[in-house]
Short mmCIF file of C-alpha atoms in Angstrom, two decimals:
data_model
loop_
_atom_site.label_atom_id
_atom_site.label_comp_id
_atom_site.label_asym_id
_atom_site.label_seq_id
_atom_site.Cartn_x
_atom_site.Cartn_y
_atom_site.Cartn_z
CA MET I 88 -14.38 27.57 61.89
CA PRO I 89 -16.46 25.04 59.90
CA PHE I 90 -16.23 25.20 56.14
CA SER I 91 -19.45 26.41 54.50
CA LEU I 92 -20.52 27.23 50.97
CA SER I 93 -22.34 30.32 49.91
CA PRO I 94 -25.75 29.91 48.21
CA GLU I 95 -24.17 30.76 44.84
CA GLN I 96 -21.43 28.16 45.33
CA LYS I 97 -24.04 25.57 46.29
CA GLN I 98 -25.98 26.30 43.09
CA SER I 99 -22.81 26.08 41.00
CA ALA I 100 -21.89 22.74 42.61
CA PHE I 101 -25.42 21.41 42.04
CA TRP I 102 -25.53 22.29 38.36
CA LEU I 103 -21.98 21.02 37.78
CA ALA I 104 -23.08 17.72 39.34
CA VAL I 105 -26.12 17.65 37.04
CA TRP I 106 -23.95 18.24 33.95
CA LEU I 107 -21.50 15.59 35.13
CA ALA I 108 -24.36 13.11 35.60
CA CYS I 109 -25.60 13.89 32.08
CA GLY I 110 -22.10 13.31 30.71
CA LEU I 111 -21.84 9.95 32.50
CA LEU I 112 -25.27 8.98 31.17
CA LEU I 113 -24.22 9.79 27.61
CA TYR I 114 -21.03 7.77 28.13
CA ALA I 115 -23.11 4.79 29.34
CA LEU I 116 -25.43 5.13 26.33
CA GLY I 117 -22.47 5.31 23.92
CA PRO I 118 -23.27 2.10 21.97
CA ILE I 119 -26.71 3.42 20.89
CA LEU I 120 -25.58 6.96 20.10
CA THR I 121 -23.83 6.06 16.84
CA PRO I 122 -26.70 6.98 14.45
CA PHE I 123 -27.36 10.24 16.32
CA ILE I 124 -23.71 11.32 16.31
CA ALA I 125 -23.23 10.31 12.67
CA ALA I 126 -26.40 12.20 11.73
CA ALA I 127 -25.22 15.25 13.71
CA ILE I 128 -21.88 15.29 11.85
CA LEU I 129 -23.67 14.96 8.50
CA ALA I 130 -26.14 17.67 9.52
CA TYR I 131 -23.26 20.00 10.32
CA ALA I 132 -21.71 19.29 6.92
CA LEU I 133 -24.97 19.59 4.95
CA ASN I 134 -26.61 22.48 6.79
CA GLY I 135 -24.84 25.08 4.63
CA ALA I 136 -26.37 23.56 1.49
CA VAL I 137 -29.82 23.55 3.11
CA ASP I 138 -29.49 27.21 4.14
CA ARG I 139 -28.32 28.21 0.67
CA LEU I 140 -31.17 26.31 -0.98
CA GLU I 141 -33.69 27.77 1.47
CA ARG I 142 -32.57 31.32 0.62
CA THR I 143 -32.97 30.67 -3.12
CA ARG I 144 -36.02 32.39 -4.57
CA LEU I 145 -37.57 31.78 -7.98
CA GLY I 146 -39.72 34.84 -8.47
CA LYS I 147 -42.27 34.80 -5.68
CA PHE I 148 -41.69 31.13 -4.92
CA HIS I 149 -39.90 30.52 -1.63
CA LEU I 150 -38.59 27.01 -0.98
CA PRO I 151 -39.69 25.76 2.48
CA ARG I 152 -36.91 24.46 4.72
CA SER I 153 -38.51 21.02 4.93
CA LEU I 154 -38.40 20.69 1.14
CA ALA I 155 -34.82 22.01 1.04
CA VAL I 156 -33.83 19.38 3.62
CA VAL I 157 -35.44 16.62 1.53
CA VAL I 158 -33.67 17.80 -1.64
CA VAL I 159 -30.25 17.91 0.08
CA ILE I 160 -30.67 14.49 1.74
CA VAL I 161 -31.83 12.92 -1.53
CA ALA I 162 -28.85 14.45 -3.37
CA PHE I 163 -26.46 13.18 -0.68
CA LEU I 164 -27.93 9.65 -0.76
CA ALA I 165 -27.81 9.72 -4.56
CA ALA I 166 -24.11 10.59 -4.46
CA VAL I 167 -23.40 7.74 -2.01
CA THR I 168 -25.46 5.34 -4.15
CA ALA I 169 -23.62 6.42 -7.30
CA LEU I 170 -20.30 5.75 -5.59
CA VAL I 171 -21.44 2.28 -4.57
CA LEU I 172 -22.77 1.58 -8.07
CA ILE I 173 -19.38 2.59 -9.50
CA VAL I 174 -17.22 0.52 -7.16
CA VAL I 175 -19.26 -2.65 -6.54
CA PRO I 176 -19.81 -3.77 -10.18
CA VAL I 177 -16.13 -3.27 -10.94
CA LEU I 178 -15.19 -5.37 -7.92
CA ARG I 179 -17.66 -8.09 -8.91
CA THR I 180 -16.09 -8.22 -12.35
CA GLU I 181 -12.45 -7.97 -11.38
CA LEU I 182 -12.24 -10.05 -8.20
CA PRO I 183 -12.92 -13.39 -9.97
CA LEU I 184 -10.16 -12.50 -12.46
CA LEU I 185 -7.77 -11.77 -9.61
CA GLN I 186 -8.85 -14.97 -7.84
CA ALA I 187 -7.95 -16.96 -10.96
CA GLN I 188 -4.46 -15.45 -10.83
CA ILE I 189 -3.80 -16.52 -7.22
CA PRO I 190 -2.24 -19.93 -8.20
CA ASP I 191 0.31 -18.22 -10.46
CA ALA I 192 1.12 -15.70 -7.72
CA LEU I 193 1.60 -18.53 -5.19
CA ALA I 194 3.86 -20.34 -7.66
CA ARG I 195 6.05 -17.24 -8.03
CA VAL I 196 6.22 -16.82 -4.25
CA ASP I 197 7.07 -20.53 -3.88
CA THR I 198 9.87 -20.20 -6.41
CA ILE I 199 11.42 -17.40 -4.37
CA LEU I 200 10.84 -18.63 -0.81
CA SER I 201 11.04 -22.44 -0.98
CA PRO I 202 14.84 -22.62 -1.60
CA ARG I 203 15.49 -20.21 1.28
CA LEU I 204 13.15 -22.12 3.60
CA ALA I 205 14.84 -25.39 2.61
CA GLN I 206 18.19 -23.95 3.69
CA LEU I 207 16.64 -23.38 7.13
CA GLY I 208 15.37 -26.96 7.29
CA ILE I 209 11.78 -26.06 6.50
CA HIS I 210 10.49 -28.15 3.61
CA ILE I 211 7.17 -26.80 2.44
CA LYS I 212 5.63 -25.87 -0.87
CA LEU I 213 3.56 -22.71 -1.09
CA ASP I 214 1.30 -23.76 -3.94
CA GLY I 215 -2.47 -24.08 -3.82
CA SER I 216 -2.64 -27.84 -3.22
CA SER I 217 -0.11 -27.76 -0.37
CA LEU I 218 -1.89 -24.90 1.35
CA ARG I 219 -5.22 -26.72 1.01
CA THR I 220 -3.65 -29.84 2.54
CA ILE I 221 -2.27 -27.86 5.48
CA LEU I 222 -5.59 -26.15 6.05
CA THR I 223 -7.44 -29.47 5.85
CA GLN I 224 -5.13 -31.02 8.44
CA GLN I 225 -5.59 -28.07 10.77
CA ILE I 226 -9.35 -28.24 10.37
CA MET I 227 -9.43 -32.00 11.04
CA THR I 228 -7.25 -31.75 14.16
CA SER I 229 -9.16 -28.88 15.72
CA SER I 230 -12.63 -29.18 14.20
CA ASP I 231 -14.50 -28.83 17.51
CA GLU I 232 -12.73 -25.61 18.44
CA ILE I 233 -13.17 -24.22 14.93
CA TRP I 234 -16.90 -24.94 14.86
CA THR I 235 -17.30 -23.37 18.30
CA THR I 236 -15.43 -20.28 17.10
CA VAL I 237 -17.41 -20.14 13.84
CA LEU I 238 -20.75 -20.39 15.63
CA ALA I 239 -19.75 -17.75 18.15
CA SER I 240 -18.52 -15.48 15.36
CA ALA I 241 -21.75 -16.05 13.43
CA ARG I 242 -23.81 -15.00 16.43
CA VAL I 243 -21.68 -11.91 17.01
CA GLY I 244 -21.58 -11.10 13.30
CA GLY I 245 -25.35 -11.50 12.98
CA SER I 246 -25.95 -9.12 15.87
CA ALA I 247 -23.44 -6.64 14.42
CA LEU I 248 -25.10 -6.88 10.99
CA LEU I 249 -28.54 -6.16 12.47
CA GLY I 250 -27.02 -3.24 14.37
CA TRP I 251 -25.49 -1.81 11.20
CA ILE I 252 -28.80 -2.19 9.32
CA ALA I 253 -30.67 -0.39 12.11
CA THR I 254 -28.03 2.35 12.13
CA ALA I 255 -28.23 2.78 8.35
CA ILE I 256 -32.02 3.14 8.58
CA LEU I 257 -31.94 5.55 11.54
CA ILE I 258 -29.29 7.94 10.21
CA PRO I 259 -31.40 9.48 7.38
CA VAL I 260 -34.40 9.84 9.72
CA VAL I 261 -32.37 11.55 12.46
CA LEU I 262 -30.57 13.63 9.82
CA PHE I 263 -33.88 14.96 8.48
CA TYR I 264 -35.10 16.17 11.87
CA LEU I 265 -31.71 17.62 12.82
CA LEU I 266 -31.49 19.62 9.60
CA LEU I 267 -35.10 20.74 9.96
CA ASP I 268 -34.53 22.16 13.47
CA TRP I 269 -30.80 22.92 13.21
CA HIS I 270 -30.89 26.64 14.03
CA ARG I 271 -33.47 26.11 16.77
CA LEU I 272 -31.27 23.45 18.38
CA LEU I 273 -28.24 25.74 18.27
CA LEU I 274 -30.26 28.51 19.89
CA GLN I 275 -31.40 26.15 22.65
CA LEU I 276 -27.81 25.10 23.29
CA GLU I 277 -26.76 28.74 23.49
CA ASN I 278 -29.58 29.51 25.91
CA ALA I 279 -28.51 26.58 28.11
CA VAL I 280 -25.05 28.10 28.69
CA PRO I 281 -24.75 30.11 31.93
CA ARG I 282 -24.95 33.82 31.13
CA ARG I 283 -21.57 34.55 32.69
CA TRP I 284 -19.89 32.22 30.17
CA VAL I 285 -22.08 32.75 27.11
CA ARG I 286 -19.79 35.28 25.38
CA GLN I 287 -16.68 33.12 25.76
CA THR I 288 -18.58 29.96 24.80
CA VAL I 289 -20.13 31.51 21.67
CA GLY I 290 -16.75 32.92 20.67
CA MET I 291 -15.07 29.53 21.03
CA ALA I 292 -17.93 27.86 19.12
CA GLN I 293 -17.47 30.32 16.26
CA GLU I 294 -13.74 29.56 16.19
CA VAL I 295 -14.43 25.83 16.13
CA ASN I 296 -17.01 26.30 13.37
CA ALA I 297 -14.59 28.31 11.22
CA LEU I 298 -11.83 25.74 11.82
CA LEU I 299 -13.99 22.72 10.98
CA ALA I 300 -15.68 24.36 7.98
CA GLN I 301 -12.36 25.28 6.41
CA TYR I 302 -10.88 21.87 7.18
CA LEU I 303 -13.85 19.91 5.82
CA ARG I 304 -14.13 21.93 2.60
CA GLY I 305 -10.42 21.65 1.91
CA GLN I 306 -10.29 17.97 2.83
CA LEU I 307 -13.21 17.20 0.51
CA LEU I 308 -11.35 18.78 -2.40
CA VAL I 309 -8.19 16.85 -1.50
CA MET I 310 -10.16 13.58 -1.45
CA LEU I 311 -11.73 14.31 -4.85
CA VAL I 312 -8.43 15.24 -6.51
CA LEU I 313 -6.59 12.22 -5.08
CA ALA I 314 -9.39 9.82 -6.06
CA LEU I 315 -9.13 11.08 -9.65
CA TYR I 316 -5.31 10.92 -9.57
CA TYR I 317 -5.01 7.37 -8.18
CA SER I 318 -7.76 6.01 -10.44
CA ALA I 319 -6.23 7.56 -13.56
CA ALA I 320 -2.64 6.64 -12.66
CA LEU I 321 -3.47 3.02 -11.83
CA ALA I 322 -5.53 2.73 -15.02
CA LEU I 323 -2.63 4.06 -17.12
CA ALA I 324 -0.35 1.51 -15.42
CA GLY I 325 -2.68 -1.27 -16.57
CA PHE I 326 -4.33 -2.23 -13.27
CA GLU I 327 -7.67 -3.99 -13.71
CA VAL I 328 -8.96 -2.73 -10.34
CA ALA I 329 -7.79 0.84 -10.87
CA LEU I 330 -11.20 2.46 -10.36
CA PRO I 331 -12.25 0.91 -7.01
CA VAL I 332 -8.74 1.00 -5.51
CA GLY I 333 -8.18 4.59 -6.65
CA ILE I 334 -11.55 5.79 -5.36
CA LEU I 335 -11.12 4.05 -2.01
CA THR I 336 -7.61 5.46 -1.58
CA GLY I 337 -8.82 8.97 -2.32
CA LEU I 338 -11.89 8.77 -0.09
CA LEU I 339 -10.03 7.25 2.87
CA VAL I 340 -7.30 9.89 2.80
CA PHE I 341 -9.23 11.91 5.42
CA ILE I 342 -7.83 9.41 7.94
CA PRO I 343 -4.15 10.45 7.87
CA TYR I 344 -1.77 7.66 6.81
CA LEU I 345 -4.30 4.92 7.64
CA GLY I 346 -6.34 5.50 4.49
CA TYR I 347 -3.18 5.89 2.41
CA GLY I 348 -1.74 2.70 3.92
CA LEU I 349 -4.90 0.69 3.20
CA GLY I 350 -4.97 1.90 -0.41
CA LEU I 351 -1.28 1.04 -0.77
CA VAL I 352 -1.88 -2.49 0.55
CA LEU I 353 -4.79 -3.02 -1.87
CA ALA I 354 -2.73 -1.76 -4.81
CA LEU I 355 0.27 -3.94 -3.90
CA THR I 356 -2.01 -6.97 -3.59
CA ALA I 357 -3.46 -6.28 -7.03
CA ALA I 358 0.06 -5.82 -8.44
CA ILE I 359 1.27 -9.16 -7.05
CA LEU I 360 -1.80 -11.02 -8.33
CA GLN I 361 -1.98 -9.40 -11.75
CA PHE I 362 1.61 -8.92 -12.91
CA SER I 363 4.10 -11.73 -13.41
CA ASP I 364 7.15 -9.55 -12.71
CA TRP I 365 8.06 -6.62 -10.49
CA SER I 366 6.66 -4.00 -12.88
CA GLY I 367 3.35 -3.79 -10.99
CA VAL I 368 5.04 -3.30 -7.61
CA ILE I 369 7.36 -0.66 -9.07
CA ALA I 370 4.38 1.13 -10.65
CA VAL I 371 2.54 1.13 -7.30
CA ALA I 372 5.63 2.50 -5.54
CA VAL I 373 5.97 5.33 -8.07
CA ILE I 374 2.24 6.18 -8.15
CA TYR I 375 1.74 6.17 -4.39
CA GLY I 376 5.06 7.88 -3.69
CA ALA I 377 4.16 10.68 -6.12
CA GLY I 378 0.64 10.80 -4.62
CA GLN I 379 2.05 11.29 -1.13
CA VAL I 380 4.32 14.10 -2.38
CA ILE I 381 1.43 15.79 -4.22
CA GLU I 382 -0.82 15.55 -1.17
CA GLY I 383 1.76 16.64 1.40
CA PHE I 384 3.46 19.47 -0.49
CA PHE I 385 0.78 20.84 -2.82
CA LEU I 386 -2.82 19.79 -2.12
CA THR I 387 -2.98 19.94 1.67
CA PRO I 388 -1.09 23.27 2.07
CA ARG I 389 -3.07 24.94 -0.72
CA LEU I 390 -6.56 23.47 -0.22
CA VAL I 391 -6.65 22.77 3.51
CA GLY I 392 -4.07 25.28 4.65
CA GLU I 393 -1.38 25.06 7.28
CA ARG I 394 -3.02 27.91 9.21
CA ILE I 395 -5.85 25.57 10.29
CA GLY I 396 -3.53 24.07 12.88
CA LEU I 397 -4.90 20.51 12.79
CA ASN I 398 -1.56 18.73 12.77
CA PRO I 399 -1.74 15.20 11.25
CA LEU I 400 -0.17 13.74 14.42
CA ALA I 401 -2.84 15.45 16.51
CA VAL I 402 -5.56 13.99 14.29
CA ILE I 403 -4.04 10.49 14.50
CA PHE I 404 -3.79 10.75 18.29
CA ALA I 405 -7.40 11.99 18.49
CA LEU I 406 -8.63 9.08 16.34
CA LEU I 407 -6.78 6.51 18.45
CA ALA I 408 -7.63 8.10 21.80
CA PHE I 409 -11.33 8.66 21.16
CA GLY I 410 -11.63 5.25 19.49
CA GLN I 411 -10.09 3.62 22.56
CA LEU I 412 -12.35 5.54 24.95
CA PHE I 413 -15.65 5.48 23.07
CA GLY I 414 -15.31 2.88 20.30
CA PHE I 415 -16.76 3.70 16.88
CA VAL I 416 -18.66 6.65 18.34
CA GLY I 417 -15.30 8.06 19.45
CA VAL I 418 -13.92 7.76 15.92
CA LEU I 419 -16.89 9.79 14.68
CA LEU I 420 -16.24 12.39 17.37
CA ALA I 421 -12.46 12.55 16.93
CA LEU I 422 -12.29 15.37 14.36
CA PRO I 423 -14.85 17.71 16.00
CA ALA I 424 -13.39 16.97 19.43
CA SER I 425 -9.82 17.67 18.27
CA ALA I 426 -10.95 21.04 16.87
CA VAL I 427 -12.72 21.88 20.15
CA LEU I 428 -9.67 20.85 22.19
CA MET I 429 -7.37 22.87 19.98
CA VAL I 430 -9.47 26.03 20.38
CA ALA I 431 -9.73 25.39 24.13
CA PHE I 432 -5.95 24.94 24.30
CA ARG I 433 -5.40 28.26 22.53
CA HIS I 434 -7.63 30.06 25.05
CA LEU I 435 -6.01 28.22 27.95
CA LYS I 436 -2.53 29.11 26.69
CA ARG I 437 -3.55 32.77 26.28
CA HIS I 438 -4.95 32.84 29.81
CA TYR I 439 -1.82 31.12 31.16
CA LEU I 440 0.53 33.62 29.51
CA ARG I 441 -1.47 36.49 31.07
CA SER I 442 -1.69 34.96 34.52
CA SER I 443 0.27 36.18 37.53
CA PHE I 444 1.51 32.60 38.04
CA TYR I 445 3.41 32.81 34.73
CA ASN I 446 4.50 36.47 34.94
CA ALA I 447 5.48 36.64 38.60
#
């Protein structure tokens, strides 16, 4: 008997093929989706403020949503600009001072390493003049290859810079329109779900929303507290770049271990360049060790909450996996996608435990 599909099965297969084709098209368009995905994530984070501002009434005056969106976007851009204005001038002031201390740091490293290298038959001095001589020799012996690499990098870097500028310009524009039509877009997405699955889909979406909202609010508080802690602790220890390093460490902590590791590397570099003994390195070890204890045992359990279920290892895996699959767009999608996958896994596990396959 030949295999045949019922009309309903044919329709289901057709629409599944359409959705699959749309997914493949989005995957192919991944490189140009960065501003739209970044704007969507920001819209999700800022929509609560827009709704709250829209509901605010001053007597008979009712704030239109378009004006509420403008106020929230301007406040967000002002906060980002203030952060840049805090960090950049400090770096411009402190980096030349640190650069002037590089010869002394190289001399200390040379004092420690040169005798050990000499015992291994390697006779080299690690001071500024010797390193310049080595670099000059390498440049002279391979100048053609270096210039080819530099020109290629300049072309790639120029294209990347133009791409970043275009992305930075597009994000506020896309963010405005997304916030303006946010509830309408959500309603259209809900109406696009097949009616047989709409209840389960809306329920899962509400779970994901609750999970992400709680995670983002708690993580924002953790970032703020840690930025204040690292900045104040490094300043008390006498670091000249305490403010930018402390702020960057606190803000990057939303990337588990990677942000902490980058801040630790920056602080250790500043300690080696600024201090003539091991006091700076010891201070960094104490400050960052205490910061990790405070974050792991007090801030994250109390402000983010263990009940959220977003395990740090799961977040790291999601960042690496989605970054490998989709590049920078994947990194932007990693947190929302990990929350969606976790909710889907809970429902799948519940269905599995109720199935006859498991209970037979």
